[in-house]
Coordinates of C-alpha atoms in Angstrom, one line a residue:
Chain A
M28 CA -166.4 66.2 -144.0
V29 CA -163.9 66.7 -141.3
V30 CA -162.7 63.9 -139.1
S31 CA -162.2 65.6 -135.8
I32 CA -158.6 66.3 -134.9
W33 CA -159.4 65.0 -131.4
S34 CA -160.5 61.6 -132.6
T35 CA -157.4 61.4 -134.9
T36 CA -155.1 62.4 -132.1
K37 CA -156.7 59.8 -129.8
I38 CA -156.2 57.1 -132.5
A39 CA -152.6 58.3 -132.9
F40 CA -151.9 58.1 -129.1
R41 CA -153.3 54.6 -129.0
A42 CA -151.2 53.4 -131.9
L43 CA -148.1 54.8 -130.3
W44 CA -149.0 53.4 -126.9
V45 CA -149.2 49.9 -128.4
N46 CA -145.5 50.1 -129.3
K47 CA -144.3 51.9 -126.2
M48 CA -140.7 51.0 -126.5
R49 CA -140.5 51.7 -130.2
S50 CA -142.3 55.1 -129.8
A51 CA -140.0 56.0 -126.9
L52 CA -136.9 55.2 -128.8
T53 CA -138.1 57.1 -131.8
M54 CA -138.9 60.1 -129.6
L55 CA -135.5 59.9 -128.1
G56 CA -134.0 61.3 -131.3
I57 CA -136.2 64.4 -131.1
I58 CA -135.8 64.6 -127.3
I59 CA -132.0 64.8 -127.6
G60 CA -132.2 67.1 -130.6
V61 CA -134.6 69.6 -128.9
G62 CA -132.8 69.3 -125.6
S63 CA -129.4 70.1 -127.0
V64 CA -130.8 73.0 -129.1
I65 CA -132.3 74.5 -125.9
A66 CA -129.2 73.8 -123.8
M67 CA -126.8 75.2 -126.4
L68 CA -128.8 78.3 -127.0
A69 CA -129.0 78.8 -123.3
V70 CA -125.2 78.6 -122.9
G71 CA -124.7 80.9 -125.8
Q72 CA -127.3 83.4 -124.6
G73 CA -125.8 83.3 -121.1
A74 CA -122.3 84.0 -122.5
S75 CA -123.4 87.0 -124.5
E76 CA -125.5 88.3 -121.6
K77 CA -122.4 88.0 -119.4
I78 CA -120.3 89.9 -121.9
S79 CA -122.9 92.7 -122.0
E80 CA -122.8 92.9 -118.3
Q81 CA -119.0 93.0 -118.3
V82 CA -119.0 95.7 -121.0
A83 CA -121.1 97.8 -118.6
S84 CA -118.8 97.0 -115.6
M85 CA -115.6 98.2 -117.5
G86 CA -117.1 101.6 -117.7
S87 CA -119.2 102.9 -120.6
N88 CA -118.1 104.9 -123.6
L89 CA -114.4 104.2 -122.8
L90 CA -111.4 105.1 -124.9
I91 CA -107.9 104.0 -124.0
V92 CA -104.9 105.9 -125.2
M93 CA -101.8 103.8 -125.0
S94 CA -98.2 104.9 -125.3
G95 CA -97.3 103.9 -128.8
S96 CA -94.4 102.4 -130.6
V97 CA -91.3 104.5 -130.7
T98 CA -88.2 104.0 -132.8
S99 CA -85.1 104.0 -130.6
G100 CA -81.8 103.6 -132.3
G101 CA -83.4 101.9 -135.3
L102 CA -85.4 99.5 -133.2
R103 CA -89.1 99.8 -133.3
M104 CA -90.7 99.0 -130.0
G105 CA -94.2 97.6 -129.6
S106 CA -96.9 99.8 -128.3
G107 CA -96.8 100.4 -124.6
T108 CA -93.2 99.5 -124.3
Q109 CA -92.1 103.1 -124.0
M110 CA -94.0 105.7 -122.1
T111 CA -94.8 108.6 -124.4
L112 CA -97.8 110.0 -122.6
T113 CA -97.6 112.5 -119.8
L114 CA -99.8 113.7 -117.0
E115 CA -100.0 117.0 -118.9
D116 CA -101.4 115.2 -121.9
A117 CA -104.2 113.9 -119.7
Y118 CA -105.0 117.3 -118.3
A119 CA -104.9 118.8 -121.8
I120 CA -107.4 116.3 -123.0
E121 CA -109.7 117.0 -120.2
R122 CA -109.4 120.8 -120.8
E123 CA -109.7 120.9 -124.5
C124 CA -111.7 118.0 -125.9
S125 CA -115.4 118.9 -125.7
A126 CA -116.6 115.3 -126.4
V127 CA -114.7 114.1 -123.3
V128 CA -116.4 114.1 -119.9
A129 CA -113.7 112.5 -117.7
V130 CA -110.0 111.5 -118.0
A131 CA -107.8 109.3 -115.9
P132 CA -104.1 108.8 -116.6
M133 CA -102.8 105.5 -115.5
L134 CA -99.4 104.4 -114.3
N135 CA -99.6 100.8 -113.2
G136 CA -97.5 98.0 -112.0
V137 CA -97.7 95.0 -109.7
A138 CA -96.5 95.4 -106.2
Q139 CA -96.7 93.6 -102.9
V140 CA -99.0 95.2 -100.4
V141 CA -98.6 94.4 -96.7
Y142 CA -100.8 94.9 -93.7
G143 CA -99.7 93.5 -90.4
N144 CA -98.6 90.0 -91.1
Q145 CA -100.7 89.7 -94.3
N146 CA -99.4 90.4 -97.7
W147 CA -100.9 90.3 -101.2
A148 CA -99.6 91.1 -104.7
T149 CA -101.9 93.4 -106.6
A150 CA -102.2 95.8 -109.5
V151 CA -101.1 99.2 -108.1
Q152 CA -102.5 101.9 -110.3
G153 CA -101.4 105.5 -110.1
T154 CA -104.3 107.7 -111.3
T155 CA -106.3 110.8 -110.7
P156 CA -109.7 111.5 -109.2
G157 CA -111.3 111.0 -112.7
I158 CA -110.8 107.3 -112.4
L159 CA -114.1 106.7 -110.6
E160 CA -116.2 108.4 -113.2
V161 CA -114.2 106.8 -116.1
R162 CA -114.6 103.3 -114.7
D163 CA -118.2 103.8 -113.5
A164 CA -116.9 102.9 -110.1
A165 CA -118.2 103.8 -106.7
L166 CA -117.0 103.7 -103.1
V167 CA -118.6 101.6 -100.5
S168 CA -116.8 103.4 -97.7
G169 CA -114.3 106.2 -97.2
R170 CA -113.5 109.1 -99.5
P171 CA -112.3 109.3 -103.1
L172 CA -108.9 110.7 -104.3
T173 CA -108.8 114.5 -104.5
D174 CA -106.8 116.9 -106.7
Q175 CA -105.1 117.9 -103.4
D176 CA -103.8 114.3 -103.1
I177 CA -102.4 114.4 -106.6
R178 CA -100.7 117.8 -106.1
A179 CA -99.2 116.7 -102.8
A180 CA -98.3 113.2 -104.0
A181 CA -100.1 112.0 -100.9
K182 CA -99.5 108.5 -99.7
V183 CA -103.2 107.5 -99.7
V184 CA -104.8 104.4 -101.4
L185 CA -108.2 103.2 -102.5
L186 CA -108.5 99.4 -102.3
G187 CA -110.5 97.0 -104.4
Q188 CA -112.7 94.4 -102.6
T189 CA -110.3 91.5 -103.3
V190 CA -107.4 93.2 -101.7
V191 CA -109.5 94.1 -98.7
D192 CA -110.6 90.5 -98.3
N193 CA -107.1 89.3 -98.5
L194 CA -105.4 91.8 -96.2
F195 CA -108.1 92.7 -93.7
G196 CA -110.7 89.9 -93.7
S197 CA -113.7 91.4 -91.9
L198 CA -111.8 94.4 -90.5
D199 CA -112.7 97.9 -91.7
P200 CA -109.7 99.0 -93.6
V201 CA -110.4 102.7 -93.8
G202 CA -107.9 104.7 -91.9
Q203 CA -105.4 101.8 -91.6
I204 CA -101.9 102.0 -92.8
I205 CA -100.7 99.5 -95.4
R206 CA -97.2 99.2 -97.0
I207 CA -96.7 99.2 -100.8
K208 CA -93.1 98.5 -101.7
K209 CA -92.3 99.3 -98.1
V210 CA -93.8 102.8 -98.4
P211 CA -96.6 103.4 -95.9
F212 CA -100.0 104.4 -97.3
T213 CA -103.2 105.3 -95.6
V214 CA -106.3 103.5 -96.8
I215 CA -108.9 106.2 -97.5
G216 CA -111.6 104.2 -99.2
V217 CA -112.9 100.9 -100.5
L218 CA -114.3 100.4 -104.0
E219 CA -117.5 98.7 -104.8
K220 CA -117.3 95.1 -106.2
K221 CA -117.2 94.8 -110.0
G222 CA -116.6 91.2 -110.7
Q223 CA -114.7 89.7 -113.5
S224 CA -113.8 91.4 -116.8
V225 CA -114.5 90.0 -120.2
V226 CA -111.2 88.2 -120.2
G227 CA -111.8 86.8 -116.8
Q228 CA -109.6 89.3 -114.9
D229 CA -110.6 90.1 -111.4
Q230 CA -111.5 93.8 -111.5
D231 CA -111.5 94.1 -107.7
D232 CA -107.9 93.0 -107.3
L233 CA -106.3 96.5 -107.4
A234 CA -105.3 99.6 -105.5
Y235 CA -105.6 103.2 -106.7
I236 CA -103.0 105.7 -105.6
P237 CA -102.3 109.2 -106.8
V238 CA -100.5 109.1 -110.1
T239 CA -97.8 111.5 -108.7
T240 CA -97.1 109.2 -105.8
A241 CA -96.8 106.3 -108.2
Q242 CA -94.3 108.2 -110.4
K243 CA -92.2 109.2 -107.4
K244 CA -92.3 106.2 -105.1
I245 CA -93.7 103.0 -106.6
I246 CA -93.3 102.7 -110.3
G247 CA -90.2 104.2 -111.9
T248 CA -90.4 106.3 -115.0
T249 CA -87.7 107.3 -117.5
F250 CA -88.8 110.9 -117.4
A251 CA -90.8 112.6 -114.7
G252 CA -94.5 113.0 -115.4
M253 CA -94.8 110.0 -117.7
V254 CA -97.9 107.8 -117.6
R255 CA -98.5 104.4 -119.4
T256 CA -102.1 104.9 -120.5
I257 CA -104.9 107.5 -120.4
L258 CA -108.4 106.3 -119.9
I259 CA -111.1 108.6 -121.4
K260 CA -114.8 108.6 -121.0
A261 CA -116.8 110.1 -123.9
R262 CA -119.9 112.2 -123.2
S263 CA -122.1 109.5 -124.8
A264 CA -121.9 106.5 -127.1
E265 CA -122.7 108.7 -130.1
E266 CA -119.8 111.0 -129.2
M267 CA -117.3 108.2 -129.1
D268 CA -116.0 108.8 -132.6
R269 CA -115.8 112.6 -132.1
A270 CA -114.0 112.1 -128.9
E271 CA -111.5 109.8 -130.5
R272 CA -110.9 112.3 -133.3
Q273 CA -110.4 115.2 -130.9
V274 CA -108.0 113.2 -128.7
N275 CA -106.1 112.1 -131.7
D276 CA -105.7 115.6 -133.1
L277 CA -104.7 117.1 -129.8
L278 CA -102.1 114.5 -129.0
K279 CA -100.6 114.7 -132.5
Q280 CA -100.3 118.4 -132.0
R281 CA -98.9 118.1 -128.5
H282 CA -96.4 115.4 -129.5
R283 CA -95.4 117.5 -132.5
I284 CA -96.0 114.7 -135.0
S285 CA -95.8 115.8 -138.6
P286 CA -98.3 114.4 -141.1
K287 CA -95.8 111.8 -142.2
G288 CA -94.3 111.2 -138.8
E289 CA -94.6 108.1 -136.7
I290 CA -97.5 108.3 -134.3
D291 CA -96.3 107.5 -130.8
F292 CA -99.6 106.6 -129.2
S293 CA -102.7 104.6 -130.1
I294 CA -106.3 105.0 -129.2
R295 CA -108.5 102.0 -128.5
N296 CA -112.2 102.0 -128.4
L297 CA -113.0 99.5 -125.8
T298 CA -116.7 99.4 -126.3
Q299 CA -116.2 98.6 -129.9
M300 CA -113.8 95.8 -129.1
L301 CA -116.4 94.3 -126.7
Q302 CA -119.1 94.6 -129.2
V303 CA -117.0 92.6 -131.5
A304 CA -116.6 90.0 -128.7
E305 CA -120.3 90.0 -128.3
Q306 CA -120.8 89.5 -132.0
S307 CA -118.5 86.5 -132.0
T308 CA -120.4 85.0 -129.1
R309 CA -123.6 85.4 -131.1
V310 CA -122.0 83.6 -134.0
M311 CA -120.9 80.9 -131.6
T312 CA -124.4 80.5 -130.3
L313 CA -125.7 80.2 -133.8
L314 CA -123.1 77.6 -134.6
L315 CA -123.9 75.6 -131.4
G316 CA -127.6 75.7 -132.3
A317 CA -126.9 74.6 -135.8
I318 CA -124.9 71.6 -134.7
A319 CA -127.6 70.7 -132.2
S320 CA -130.3 71.0 -134.8
V321 CA -128.4 68.3 -136.9
S322 CA -129.4 65.8 -134.2
L323 CA -133.0 67.1 -134.5
L324 CA -132.8 66.3 -138.2
V325 CA -131.5 62.8 -137.4
G326 CA -134.4 62.4 -135.0
G327 CA -136.7 63.3 -137.8
I328 CA -135.3 60.7 -140.0
G329 CA -135.9 58.2 -137.2
I330 CA -139.5 59.2 -137.2
M331 CA -139.8 58.7 -140.9
N332 CA -138.3 55.3 -140.6
I333 CA -140.6 54.2 -137.9
M334 CA -143.7 55.6 -139.6
L335 CA -142.8 53.7 -142.8
V336 CA -142.5 50.5 -140.8
S337 CA -145.8 51.3 -139.2
V338 CA -147.6 51.9 -142.5
T339 CA -146.3 48.5 -143.7
E340 CA -147.4 46.7 -140.5
R341 CA -150.8 48.3 -140.5
T342 CA -151.7 47.8 -144.2
R343 CA -154.7 45.7 -143.3
E344 CA -155.9 48.4 -140.9
I345 CA -155.6 51.0 -143.6
G346 CA -157.6 48.7 -145.9
I347 CA -160.4 48.4 -143.4
R348 CA -160.5 52.1 -142.8
M349 CA -160.7 52.7 -146.6
A350 CA -163.4 50.1 -147.0
V351 CA -165.7 51.8 -144.5
G352 CA -165.1 55.1 -146.3
A353 CA -161.9 56.8 -145.1
K354 CA -160.8 59.2 -147.8
T355 CA -157.3 59.9 -148.9
W356 CA -157.2 62.9 -146.7
A357 CA -158.3 61.1 -143.6
I358 CA -155.7 58.3 -144.0
R359 CA -153.0 60.9 -144.6
M360 CA -154.1 62.9 -141.6
Q361 CA -154.0 59.9 -139.4
F362 CA -150.4 59.1 -140.1
L363 CA -149.3 62.7 -140.1
V364 CA -150.9 63.3 -136.7
E365 CA -149.2 60.2 -135.5
A366 CA -145.8 61.5 -136.6
L367 CA -146.6 64.9 -135.2
T368 CA -147.6 63.4 -131.9
L369 CA -144.3 61.6 -131.8
S370 CA -142.3 64.7 -132.6
L371 CA -144.2 67.1 -130.4
S372 CA -144.2 64.8 -127.4
G373 CA -140.5 64.4 -128.0
G374 CA -140.3 68.2 -128.3
V375 CA -142.0 68.8 -125.0
I376 CA -139.8 66.3 -123.2
G377 CA -136.8 67.7 -125.0
I378 CA -137.6 71.2 -123.8
I379 CA -137.8 70.0 -120.2
L380 CA -134.5 68.1 -120.6
G381 CA -132.9 71.1 -122.2
V382 CA -134.0 73.4 -119.3
V383 CA -132.8 70.9 -116.8
T384 CA -129.5 70.5 -118.6
S385 CA -128.8 74.2 -118.7
E386 CA -129.7 74.5 -115.1
I387 CA -127.2 71.7 -114.2
L388 CA -124.6 73.3 -116.4
S389 CA -125.0 76.6 -114.6
R390 CA -124.9 74.9 -111.2
L391 CA -122.0 72.5 -111.8
A392 CA -119.9 74.3 -114.3
G393 CA -120.8 77.7 -113.1
W394 CA -121.7 78.9 -116.6
T395 CA -124.3 81.6 -117.0
T396 CA -127.1 80.0 -119.0
I397 CA -130.3 81.7 -120.1
V398 CA -133.2 79.7 -121.5
S399 CA -135.1 82.3 -123.5
P400 CA -138.8 81.8 -124.3
L401 CA -137.9 82.4 -127.9
S402 CA -135.6 79.4 -128.0
V403 CA -138.3 77.2 -126.4
I404 CA -140.9 78.3 -129.0
L405 CA -138.3 77.9 -131.7
A406 CA -137.4 74.4 -130.6
F407 CA -141.1 73.4 -130.2
G408 CA -142.0 74.8 -133.6
F409 CA -139.0 73.1 -135.2
S410 CA -139.9 69.7 -133.8
G411 CA -143.4 70.2 -135.1
M412 CA -142.0 71.0 -138.5
V413 CA -139.7 67.9 -138.4
G414 CA -142.8 65.8 -137.6
I415 CA -144.7 67.2 -140.6
F416 CA -141.8 67.1 -142.9
F417 CA -140.7 63.5 -142.1
G418 CA -144.3 62.2 -141.5
F419 CA -145.6 63.4 -144.8
Y420 CA -144.0 60.7 -147.0
P421 CA -145.2 57.7 -145.0
A422 CA -148.6 59.2 -144.7
Y423 CA -148.7 59.9 -148.4
K424 CA -147.6 56.3 -149.0
A425 CA -150.4 55.0 -146.8
S426 CA -153.0 57.0 -148.6
L427 CA -152.0 55.5 -152.0
L428 CA -152.7 51.9 -150.9
N429 CA -155.2 50.0 -152.9
P430 CA -158.1 49.0 -150.5
I431 CA -158.5 45.5 -152.0
E432 CA -154.8 44.7 -151.8
A433 CA -154.6 46.3 -148.3
L434 CA -157.5 44.1 -147.1
R435 CA -155.9 41.0 -148.5
C436 CA -152.7 41.7 -146.6
E437 CA -152.2 39.7 -143.4
Chain B
M17 CA -180.5 49.7 -157.9
I18 CA -177.4 48.1 -159.4
R19 CA -177.0 47.8 -163.2
T20 CA -173.9 46.7 -164.9
F21 CA -173.4 46.7 -168.7
D22 CA -170.8 44.5 -170.2
V23 CA -168.4 44.9 -167.3
T24 CA -164.8 43.8 -168.0
K25 CA -161.9 43.6 -165.7
V26 CA -158.4 42.8 -166.6
Y27 CA -155.5 42.6 -164.2
Q28 CA -152.1 43.4 -165.2
V29 CA -149.6 41.0 -163.6
G30 CA -146.1 41.9 -164.7
E31 CA -146.0 41.5 -168.4
M32 CA -149.1 39.4 -168.5
T33 CA -152.7 40.5 -168.6
V34 CA -155.2 38.2 -166.7
P35 CA -158.8 38.6 -167.5
A36 CA -161.1 38.3 -164.5
L37 CA -164.4 39.4 -165.9
N38 CA -165.5 39.1 -169.5
G39 CA -168.5 41.2 -170.1
V40 CA -171.0 40.9 -167.2
T41 CA -174.4 42.5 -167.6
L42 CA -176.6 42.3 -164.5
N43 CA -179.5 44.0 -162.8
I44 CA -180.0 43.9 -159.1
G45 CA -183.2 45.5 -157.8
R46 CA -183.8 47.3 -154.5
G47 CA -184.5 44.9 -151.6
D48 CA -183.1 41.9 -153.5
F49 CA -181.1 39.2 -151.9
V50 CA -178.6 37.8 -154.3
S51 CA -176.0 35.0 -153.9
I52 CA -173.0 35.0 -156.2
M53 CA -171.5 31.5 -156.5
G54 CA -168.8 30.0 -158.6
P55 CA -165.4 28.2 -158.3
S56 CA -162.4 30.1 -157.2
G57 CA -161.0 32.2 -160.0
S58 CA -164.4 32.6 -161.5
G59 CA -164.4 36.3 -161.0
K60 CA -167.1 36.4 -158.3
S61 CA -165.0 38.3 -155.8
T62 CA -163.7 40.7 -158.5
F63 CA -167.3 41.4 -159.4
M64 CA -168.2 42.0 -155.8
N65 CA -165.3 44.4 -155.4
I66 CA -166.5 46.3 -158.3
L67 CA -170.0 46.5 -157.1
G68 CA -168.6 47.5 -153.7
C69 CA -166.8 50.4 -155.2
L70 CA -163.5 49.0 -154.0
D71 CA -162.3 48.4 -157.6
L72 CA -162.8 50.0 -160.9
V73 CA -164.0 48.4 -164.2
T74 CA -161.5 48.1 -167.1
A75 CA -164.4 48.5 -169.6
G76 CA -168.2 48.6 -169.4
R77 CA -170.4 50.6 -167.2
Y78 CA -171.6 50.3 -163.6
L79 CA -174.6 52.3 -162.6
L80 CA -175.4 52.7 -159.0
D81 CA -178.9 54.2 -158.4
G82 CA -178.7 55.4 -162.0
V83 CA -175.4 57.1 -161.7
D84 CA -172.4 55.8 -163.6
V85 CA -169.6 55.4 -161.0
S86 CA -167.2 53.6 -163.4
H87 CA -164.8 56.5 -163.4
F88 CA -165.3 58.1 -160.0
S89 CA -162.2 59.2 -158.2
K90 CA -160.9 57.4 -155.2
D91 CA -162.4 59.8 -152.7
E92 CA -165.8 59.8 -154.5
L93 CA -165.8 56.0 -154.2
A94 CA -164.9 56.3 -150.5
E95 CA -167.8 58.5 -150.0
I96 CA -170.2 56.0 -151.6
R97 CA -168.8 53.2 -149.6
N98 CA -169.2 55.2 -146.5
R99 CA -172.8 56.3 -147.0
R100 CA -174.4 53.8 -149.2
M101 CA -172.9 50.4 -148.6
G102 CA -171.6 48.1 -145.8
F103 CA -169.2 45.2 -146.0
V104 CA -169.0 41.9 -144.1
F105 CA -165.9 39.8 -144.8
Q106 CA -164.9 36.2 -144.2
G107 CA -162.1 37.3 -141.9
F108 CA -164.3 39.8 -140.1
N109 CA -161.8 42.6 -140.7
L110 CA -162.2 44.4 -137.4
L111 CA -159.6 46.7 -136.0
S112 CA -157.9 44.4 -133.5
R113 CA -156.8 47.1 -131.1
S114 CA -160.2 48.8 -131.0
S115 CA -163.2 47.8 -128.9
A116 CA -166.4 46.5 -130.5
Q117 CA -168.0 49.9 -129.9
E118 CA -165.1 51.8 -131.6
N119 CA -165.2 49.4 -134.6
V120 CA -168.9 50.1 -135.1
E121 CA -168.2 53.9 -134.7
L122 CA -165.6 53.8 -137.5
P123 CA -167.8 54.5 -140.5
M124 CA -169.4 57.4 -138.6
L125 CA -166.0 58.8 -137.9
Y126 CA -165.4 59.2 -141.6
S127 CA -168.9 60.6 -142.2
G128 CA -168.3 63.3 -139.7
T129 CA -171.0 62.3 -137.2
P130 CA -170.5 64.1 -133.9
A131 CA -168.9 62.0 -131.1
G132 CA -172.0 61.9 -128.9
E133 CA -174.3 60.6 -131.7
R134 CA -171.6 58.2 -132.8
R135 CA -171.5 56.6 -129.4
E136 CA -175.2 56.4 -129.1
R137 CA -175.8 54.9 -132.5
A138 CA -173.0 52.4 -132.2
R139 CA -174.4 51.2 -128.9
E140 CA -177.9 50.9 -130.3
A141 CA -176.6 48.9 -133.3
L142 CA -174.7 46.5 -131.0
V143 CA -177.7 46.0 -128.7
K144 CA -179.8 45.3 -131.7
L145 CA -177.4 42.5 -132.7
G146 CA -177.4 41.0 -129.2
L147 CA -174.1 42.3 -128.1
E148 CA -175.2 44.3 -125.1
G149 CA -172.5 44.3 -122.5
R150 CA -169.7 43.5 -125.0
E151 CA -169.3 47.0 -126.2
H152 CA -165.8 47.4 -124.7
H153 CA -164.5 44.0 -125.6
L154 CA -161.6 43.8 -128.1
P155 CA -162.2 41.5 -131.1
N156 CA -160.0 38.8 -129.7
Q157 CA -162.1 38.7 -126.6
L158 CA -165.2 37.8 -128.7
S159 CA -166.2 34.6 -130.4
G160 CA -166.3 34.3 -134.2
G161 CA -170.0 34.7 -134.3
Q162 CA -169.8 37.8 -132.1
Q163 CA -167.1 39.3 -134.2
Q164 CA -169.1 38.8 -137.3
R165 CA -172.1 40.5 -135.6
V166 CA -169.9 43.4 -134.7
A167 CA -168.9 43.6 -138.4
I168 CA -172.6 43.6 -139.4
A169 CA -173.3 46.3 -136.9
R170 CA -170.5 48.3 -138.5
A171 CA -171.9 47.7 -142.0
M172 CA -175.3 48.9 -141.0
V173 CA -174.6 51.7 -138.7
N174 CA -174.7 54.4 -141.4
E175 CA -178.0 53.1 -142.5
A176 CA -176.6 52.0 -145.9
P177 CA -179.2 50.5 -148.2
L178 CA -176.7 47.9 -149.6
L179 CA -174.8 45.1 -147.8
F180 CA -172.0 43.2 -149.4
A181 CA -171.0 39.9 -147.7
D182 CA -167.9 38.1 -148.9
E183 CA -168.1 34.5 -147.5
P184 CA -169.4 35.8 -144.2
T185 CA -169.7 32.4 -142.7
G186 CA -166.4 31.0 -144.1
N187 CA -164.8 31.1 -140.7
L188 CA -167.7 30.0 -138.6
D189 CA -169.2 26.7 -137.5
T190 CA -172.5 25.5 -138.9
K191 CA -174.6 26.6 -135.9
T192 CA -173.1 30.1 -135.8
S193 CA -173.3 30.3 -139.6
M194 CA -177.0 29.7 -139.4
E195 CA -177.4 32.4 -136.7
I196 CA -175.5 34.9 -138.9
M197 CA -177.5 34.0 -141.9
D198 CA -180.8 34.5 -140.0
L199 CA -179.6 37.9 -139.1
V200 CA -178.8 38.7 -142.7
V201 CA -182.2 37.5 -143.8
R202 CA -183.8 39.6 -141.2
L203 CA -181.9 42.7 -142.4
N204 CA -183.2 42.0 -145.9
E205 CA -186.8 41.4 -144.9
E206 CA -187.3 43.9 -142.1
S207 CA -185.1 46.7 -143.2
Q208 CA -185.4 46.2 -147.0
I209 CA -181.6 46.2 -147.3
T210 CA -180.3 44.9 -150.6
I211 CA -177.9 42.1 -150.0
V212 CA -175.2 40.7 -152.3
L213 CA -173.6 37.6 -150.9
V214 CA -170.6 35.8 -152.2
T215 CA -170.3 32.2 -151.2
H216 CA -169.4 28.7 -152.4
E217 CA -171.7 26.9 -150.0
L218 CA -175.0 25.8 -151.3
D219 CA -176.8 25.8 -147.9
I220 CA -175.7 29.4 -147.4
A221 CA -176.8 30.4 -150.9
A222 CA -180.2 28.7 -150.1
F223 CA -181.1 31.7 -147.9
S224 CA -181.1 34.1 -150.8
R225 CA -183.8 34.7 -153.4
R226 CA -181.6 34.7 -156.4
V227 CA -178.5 32.7 -157.3
I228 CA -176.0 33.9 -159.9
R229 CA -173.3 31.6 -161.0
F230 CA -170.0 32.7 -162.4
V231 CA -167.5 30.7 -164.4
D232 CA -164.4 32.1 -166.0
G233 CA -165.5 35.7 -165.7
V234 CA -169.0 35.3 -167.2
V235 CA -172.4 34.7 -165.8
V236 CA -173.5 31.1 -166.6
S237 CA -176.8 31.0 -164.7
D238 CA -179.1 33.4 -162.9
V239 CA -181.9 31.6 -161.0
K240 CA -184.6 33.0 -158.8
Q241 CA -185.6 30.8 -155.9
G242 CA -188.1 30.8 -153.2
A243 CA -186.5 31.7 -149.9

C-alpha cells in the first residue's frame, strides 16, 4: 500500500502554505546556507581558474636560474644581490642541455622611457631573442629581436601594451624613436597583451631590449657580460626535472663549484610554485565551502525546530489520520516530505540567490567567479539531506503518537 | 462479528493503575445496531476504542470476524480501521484545512485507491448524504449537521461493514440529531452495516435494537428492544 508521493507532496505544500511566514523564515536558513555555499565555491573556483590562466600566461615549463648568494668579505649576501650569471652561461645552457628548448638571459631594471612629451617608468629588460619562446609571448606588430641585434648591441626595443598605451595612445609605435635613460631606441615591435600575473603584476608593463645594450648603456654591471637571471623553457612538463638537473650540473661545472663549495645560483621551478599556489586556493575554496555549510546546518536545525512545533500543533490531525487508517509509515512520510519540501524549496531559492550573488561579486568587485554545475548539484543534494536528516526525528515522533490521545487533544 | 472474552483494560497513570474495564464478555452480530450507555467513567468509551482497534486490551481476547486482534501491531490495526470500520465522533474530527471532498477521500488515500477513483467515490458518497454542491466547502463553512454527514461519508466510503459512533449527536441540536440518527438507521437497515453507538441520551439509544449498559467497567444490562 503506497500513498502516492504526489498526494503527500500536495498535503505538505498546503500545510506549509497555511503558515506562510513561518515556512518562509524556516526556509531562509537553508536559502542563506545554500546561497553562501554556491557563492563561496564560485569565488574559490574562479580564483583557481584565474591562477591556472596566469600559470599559462607566464610561459609554460619555465625554470628560473637566479644569481645566488655569494660570500663577500665574510658577509653572505641574499640570492640575487650579486650577479654571478653571465651571458655565456645562458648560451652554454642552450647549447648543452638537451632537455632545454629555449633560453633567455635577463638583465632588468626600472627606467624612465620618454616619447615626445610623454614619459613612463617601466621594467626595462635586457634579453635575447629566446625571450618570446620562453614567455610564450607573441608580437602584434613589428619584428622580434635578432641575434644580430644582440651582437651589435643595437638600440632597438620591443614594447609591452601598457607602455604603448601610456606613451603613444592610439599611434602606431613601430619605427618611432623613444628615449630610455636619455638613450634613443627604435621601437621594432609591440607585444601581445598578457594581463596580470599571479601576484597581480602587470605583465604588459615592460620593454625588451638586447641584453648587450642593457649591459652597456642602461643597467650597470660590475663585470661585463653579467646577467641577473636566466629564464629557461624545458622541452615538456615531464622534462622539467631533467632540465633542472642538467642546468644545475652545467652551471656547477662552469662556476667551478666543488662538491662542498657554496652554490652561487639557484634554480626555481615556476610551474611548481604556481601549482602550490593553485593547491592553496583549492584549500581555501574548501574552507569557504565548509564555513558556508555551517549555516546550512543551522538552517537544518531551524527546520527540525519548526517541524517539532508543527507535530505538536497538529496532534489532532495526526490522530484523525491514524483513526482512518494511516500507518506509521504514512505519517512518517507526511512529515518527512514536509521537511524535505521546506529544505528543497529553500535549496532552489538558495541556488538562485547564490548564482545572483556570485554574478554581483564578479560585476562589482571584479572577482572571477565560476558557478560549477557540480556545486549546484552538491548544494541541492546537501539541502535535501539536511531535510531528511533534520525532518526524521519530528516525523518519527509524530508516528509514535497514540491515536486515542491524539484525537483527544484540542 | 464481534466477540470479546473477559476483556480487561487497565490504565497506568503515573504510579497508580486505574481499571477501566473489568472483564467484559460480549457478542455483537452482523447487521446489529447496538447502543452502549453508561455514566461517564463507566468504561463505555474505552470499550468502544478497543472494539474500534484504537486501543489494545490489557487482558482477555477480542475476536473480529473470528480473528483474535488483541495483539496485532499498530500497522495491522491501522489496516483494519482503514478497511473494515468507520468512525463518527462527537466533535466531527474533520481536517479543518481540507474540503469536504478531501476529508472523505482520506481513508482511500491510505488504502491506496487511485486518485481518479478516490474523487469519484468521495463525490458519490457526499451526494448520497445530501451534500451535493458542498464538496469544496471547508468544515468551518458547513453547519454541524453537515459536518457530521461529511464524517459519516468518510466512515462509509471504504465500504466498511462496521460503524462506530461516539456520541455522534452530542454537538447537535435536537432536530439535526434526529436527521443524523435517521441516516444511521438507514445505513443499518439498507446497507446492513453493523453499528455500535456510544451515547448517554435515551432518545438516541432508542433508535438502536439493543442497549448495553456499563457501570464501573462491567456490563450491568444487555437489553434487546424493538426499533
